[in-house]
XYZ file of C-alpha atoms in Angstrom:
338
model
C 0.000 0.000 0.000
C 1.179 3.582 -0.607
C 2.203 5.564 2.443
C -0.788 7.634 3.660
C -0.916 11.309 2.736
C -2.655 12.270 5.993
C -3.501 10.789 9.354
C -7.027 9.502 9.991
C -9.266 11.349 12.411
C -9.868 9.811 15.847
C -13.302 8.387 16.560
C -15.403 10.747 18.666
C -18.641 10.039 20.480
C -21.672 12.231 19.905
C -22.212 13.954 23.288
C -25.957 13.524 22.872
C -25.439 9.730 22.845
C -23.696 9.679 26.260
C -26.107 9.368 29.202
C -25.187 11.182 32.412
C -24.646 8.473 35.032
C -24.281 8.758 38.800
C -20.952 7.205 39.774
C -19.578 5.802 42.984
C -15.828 5.502 43.583
C -14.379 2.723 45.749
C -10.872 3.428 47.039
C -10.101 7.152 47.551
C -6.416 7.027 46.615
C -4.053 8.702 44.161
C -5.589 7.437 40.932
C -9.132 8.028 42.225
C -8.247 11.686 42.787
C -7.188 12.070 39.166
C -10.188 10.111 37.946
C -12.618 12.364 39.819
C -10.864 15.552 38.703
C -11.011 14.481 35.045
C -14.647 13.404 35.252
C -15.768 16.574 37.004
C -13.839 18.860 34.659
C -14.526 17.301 31.266
C -17.794 15.333 31.412
C -21.465 15.481 32.372
C -21.035 12.376 34.537
C -21.773 12.858 38.236
C -19.664 11.539 41.121
C -22.248 10.847 43.810
C -20.427 8.644 46.306
C -17.056 7.476 47.584
C -16.360 4.368 49.653
C -13.445 3.400 51.868
C -12.960 0.978 54.738
C -11.784 4.089 56.599
C -14.906 6.231 57.083
C -12.885 9.350 57.913
C -10.885 8.981 54.718
C -14.041 8.629 52.638
C -15.554 11.709 54.286
C -12.448 13.805 53.667
C -12.319 12.741 50.003
C -16.012 13.560 49.610
C -15.480 16.997 51.165
C -12.547 17.854 48.893
C -14.413 16.948 45.713
C -17.942 18.019 46.714
C -19.245 14.439 46.541
C -22.645 14.089 48.254
C -22.190 10.701 49.948
C -19.375 8.954 51.827
C -19.552 5.244 52.701
C -17.520 2.765 54.716
C -19.238 -0.115 52.903
C -22.356 -0.987 50.921
C -22.194 1.828 48.376
C -22.985 -0.521 45.485
C -26.462 -1.099 46.917
C -27.305 2.610 47.156
C -30.173 3.775 44.952
C -28.338 6.945 43.851
C -25.406 5.024 42.348
C -25.747 3.945 38.709
C -22.175 2.744 38.084
C -19.101 1.910 40.157
C -15.420 2.702 39.600
C -13.000 0.550 41.623
C -9.618 2.080 42.457
C -8.478 -0.024 45.403
C -5.113 -1.849 45.455
C -5.112 -4.755 42.983
C -5.751 -7.665 45.387
C -9.127 -6.136 46.344
C -10.393 -5.620 42.797
C -12.081 -9.008 42.502
C -14.131 -8.812 45.705
C -15.149 -5.192 45.154
C -16.178 -5.911 41.558
C -18.042 -9.050 42.609
C -20.118 -7.093 45.130
C -20.982 -4.425 42.585
C -21.937 -6.971 39.915
C -24.108 -8.856 42.384
C -25.837 -5.542 43.122
C -26.550 -5.169 39.423
C -24.254 -2.155 38.990
C -22.047 -1.677 35.911
C -18.394 -1.768 36.940
C -15.239 -0.029 35.751
C -12.204 -1.623 37.426
C -8.835 0.118 37.483
C -6.116 -1.736 35.613
C -5.182 -4.463 36.077
C -8.778 -5.567 36.365
C -7.656 -8.587 38.449
C -4.343 -9.981 39.680
C -4.543 -13.099 37.498
C -6.329 -14.517 34.497
C -8.070 -17.065 36.739
C -9.637 -14.254 38.777
C -10.808 -12.425 35.696
C -12.346 -15.560 34.219
C -14.424 -15.911 37.387
C -15.414 -12.236 37.233
C -16.520 -12.573 33.611
C -18.738 -15.506 34.591
C -20.305 -13.341 37.315
C -20.893 -10.443 34.931
C -22.624 -12.756 32.475
C -24.677 -14.409 35.224
C -25.989 -11.052 36.427
C -26.155 -9.569 32.905
C -24.117 -6.510 33.951
C -21.548 -4.391 32.126
C -17.891 -4.911 33.131
C -14.799 -3.127 31.815
C -11.149 -2.664 32.695
C -10.065 0.960 33.196
C -7.232 0.646 30.696
C -7.492 4.328 29.854
C -4.840 4.252 27.116
C -7.124 2.460 24.660
C -9.677 5.283 24.809
C -7.341 8.196 24.057
C -7.779 9.899 20.641
C -4.130 9.098 19.963
C -4.763 5.357 20.183
C -7.897 5.611 18.069
C -5.668 7.037 15.307
C -3.002 4.372 15.897
C -5.547 1.570 15.593
C -6.760 2.970 12.268
C -3.215 3.242 10.929
C -2.502 -0.367 11.859
C -5.855 -1.548 10.522
C -5.108 0.162 7.207
C -1.584 -1.325 7.171
C 0.049 2.092 6.904
C 3.371 0.536 7.966
C 2.668 -2.863 6.430
C 2.729 -6.100 8.393
C 3.884 -5.438 11.958
C 7.196 -7.168 12.637
C 8.206 -5.916 16.074
C 7.157 -3.844 19.063
C 9.666 -2.294 21.461
C 8.297 -0.759 24.648
C 9.446 0.098 28.142
C 7.903 1.534 31.269
C 10.000 2.205 34.328
C 9.627 4.438 37.362
C 11.639 4.676 40.561
C 9.822 3.892 43.816
C 11.208 4.073 47.370
C 11.120 0.948 49.565
C 8.110 2.151 51.588
C 5.839 2.636 48.558
C 2.749 0.458 48.154
C 4.187 -1.079 44.967
C 6.978 -2.622 47.064
C 4.522 -4.657 49.171
C 3.732 -8.208 48.096
C 0.461 -8.213 50.073
C -0.784 -5.289 47.959
C 0.077 -6.842 44.608
C 3.491 -5.214 44.399
C 6.021 -5.423 41.611
C 5.995 -3.605 38.264
C 4.103 -6.114 36.146
C 0.577 -5.398 37.429
C 1.155 -1.640 37.323
C 3.664 -0.401 34.791
C 3.909 -3.656 32.874
C 0.206 -3.597 32.046
C 0.928 -0.893 29.486
C 3.787 -2.594 27.667
C 2.089 -5.991 27.599
C -1.272 -4.430 26.699
C 0.322 -2.617 23.772
C 1.874 -5.816 22.435
C -1.113 -8.117 22.839
C -3.478 -5.430 21.579
C -1.572 -5.287 18.292
C -0.092 -8.762 17.837
C -2.521 -10.914 19.802
C -1.637 -14.041 21.763
C 2.089 -14.840 21.756
C 3.158 -18.377 20.950
C 6.130 -18.173 23.301
C 6.864 -15.917 26.274
C 10.423 -15.551 27.504
C 11.259 -13.427 30.521
C 13.807 -12.784 33.225
C 13.031 -11.072 36.516
C 15.263 -9.383 39.094
C 13.852 -8.961 42.617
C 13.609 -5.650 44.472
C 15.025 -5.310 47.972
C 11.614 -5.923 49.566
C 11.283 -9.272 47.779
C 8.720 -8.291 45.132
C 9.667 -8.424 41.471
C 11.872 -5.418 40.736
C 12.170 -5.506 36.975
C 11.330 -7.869 34.145
C 12.566 -8.102 30.572
C 10.298 -9.974 28.170
C 10.301 -11.263 24.613
C 6.966 -12.299 23.143
C 7.462 -14.455 20.068
C 4.907 -15.149 17.328
C 5.156 -18.064 14.884
C 4.581 -15.775 11.919
C 7.813 -13.999 12.820
C 6.798 -10.961 14.862
C 8.363 -10.197 18.236
C 7.657 -7.830 21.101
C 10.634 -6.812 23.253
C 9.306 -5.337 26.483
C 10.757 -4.083 29.756
C 9.262 -2.840 33.011
C 10.997 -1.785 36.224
C 10.325 -0.059 39.516
C 14.034 0.328 40.255
C 14.637 3.373 38.041
C 13.039 5.811 35.634
C 13.155 4.901 31.932
C 12.143 6.822 28.778
C 8.773 5.003 28.581
C 8.837 5.012 24.788
C 7.350 2.612 22.278
C 8.182 1.757 18.662
C 5.966 -0.275 16.347
C 7.790 -1.467 13.232
C 6.384 -2.896 10.040
C 7.620 -4.006 6.644
C 6.720 -0.597 5.166
C 7.600 1.782 8.015
C 7.515 2.451 11.734
C 5.598 4.366 14.388
C 7.579 6.033 17.169
C 5.666 7.038 20.300
C 7.503 9.324 22.681
C 7.364 8.723 26.405
C 5.119 8.369 28.200
C 3.714 6.395 25.288
C 0.526 5.367 27.110
C -0.590 8.948 27.872
C -1.844 11.751 25.610
C 0.947 13.109 23.440
C 2.565 12.916 19.998
C 3.752 10.137 17.730
C 5.502 9.977 14.347
C 4.795 7.626 11.428
C 7.714 7.138 9.027
C 7.984 5.259 5.772
C 10.980 2.947 5.422
C 12.770 5.481 3.233
C 12.761 7.739 6.357
C 12.139 10.820 4.192
C 8.350 10.608 4.375
C 6.602 11.034 7.678
C 3.426 12.179 9.406
C 3.132 13.632 12.914
C 0.232 13.255 15.312
C 0.369 16.014 17.888
C -1.697 16.789 20.952
C -0.950 18.312 24.362
C 0.695 15.976 26.863
C -2.217 16.398 29.259
C -1.507 13.249 31.227
C -4.339 12.144 33.505
C -6.902 14.567 32.082
C -7.357 11.812 29.510
C -9.024 9.550 32.072
C -12.367 11.067 31.136
C -12.468 9.341 27.738
C -12.924 5.876 29.257
C -15.727 7.142 31.508
C -17.681 8.651 28.639
C -17.099 5.503 26.586
C -18.495 3.304 29.341
C -21.523 5.564 29.794
C -22.089 5.378 26.024
C -21.850 1.569 26.113
C -24.436 1.426 28.889
C -26.693 3.761 26.928
C -26.386 1.374 23.978
C -27.307 -1.627 26.131
C -23.875 -3.255 25.749
C -22.398 -5.596 28.372
C -18.760 -5.042 27.439
C -16.701 -2.490 25.558
C -16.025 -2.839 21.825
C -12.746 -0.954 22.408
C -11.395 -2.695 25.528
C -13.201 -6.019 25.439
C -13.079 -8.551 28.248
C -11.177 -11.025 26.012
C -8.552 -8.303 25.423
C -8.152 -7.761 29.159
C -7.999 -11.511 29.717
C -5.319 -11.966 27.047
C -3.136 -9.277 28.615
C -3.479 -10.877 32.061
C -2.732 -14.354 30.700
C 0.410 -13.004 29.037
C 1.512 -11.241 32.225
C 0.921 -14.467 34.165
C 3.138 -16.319 31.680
C 5.846 -13.657 31.863
C 5.900 -13.656 35.671
C 6.119 -17.436 35.773
C 8.893 -17.531 33.158
C 10.804 -14.655 34.749
C 10.997 -16.191 38.185
C 12.539 -19.407 36.844
C 15.725 -17.408 36.265
C 16.007 -15.877 39.724
């Protein structure tokens, strides 16, 4: 195919097609703060409740963000809550999501949606049993930038994809939550979700997963290097670490060109598409607005619910399950080399 003369436009939802839902937030932590700020600033969605096991913490969060109700349990049963966003530490995702689904409430679960593929399989069964919408809050997939990237790859703008290179590393002190095994610590279920999600989202299920892991001083996984191999010849070379900062860049290469995504590749920001002659290129540019982009996933989920869907056509449950299965395989393979 000839190299494109212009970039495609990102998909955009008609605002009139997005119902205004009343949301409850479980887990008033760092990511919940950014979620609420984005929702309140950029959408017509309403944050009506916040829940924490610590009643004082829930009340303080509600006060800061002008949220009408604070709960220390049972928010999913409240009549003024239409949908639930779960932002607790990873090991609590399954139980919190289960309670919401059993209450008949649509659920958006912060990534990773569960700590293992086995957990997610059980959660999917529950969602189907209760006929309720369930989605992973993998916000990257809903950014305009990734809508454009998907169209470029669909249209084979760079030809058949041959490799993906991606890293995500951040430094964390020993007392950070990510250093605690009991809270699902280690980089894979946090930072690694993005690099693995990028690879499996483009290339699908790998035929072989090779990995090597180095422990952090607290005993959790500290960093993992991975190679995902596909029988047709493609590879994904991925790295995630909590021992140091890294550029957090990604490159997608094909037989006709490559796409270079500057760090942090999983947030709003630019990318460049180049033909293999390197003289022809296109640039996608947008402000690096970071967590403001969380609002896209919320509006998408509200749209899905308005359409009567039970899962997202953008971040499907099979896509979330595939990423978790691949992370499970990488963690198992990586620890064999310790």
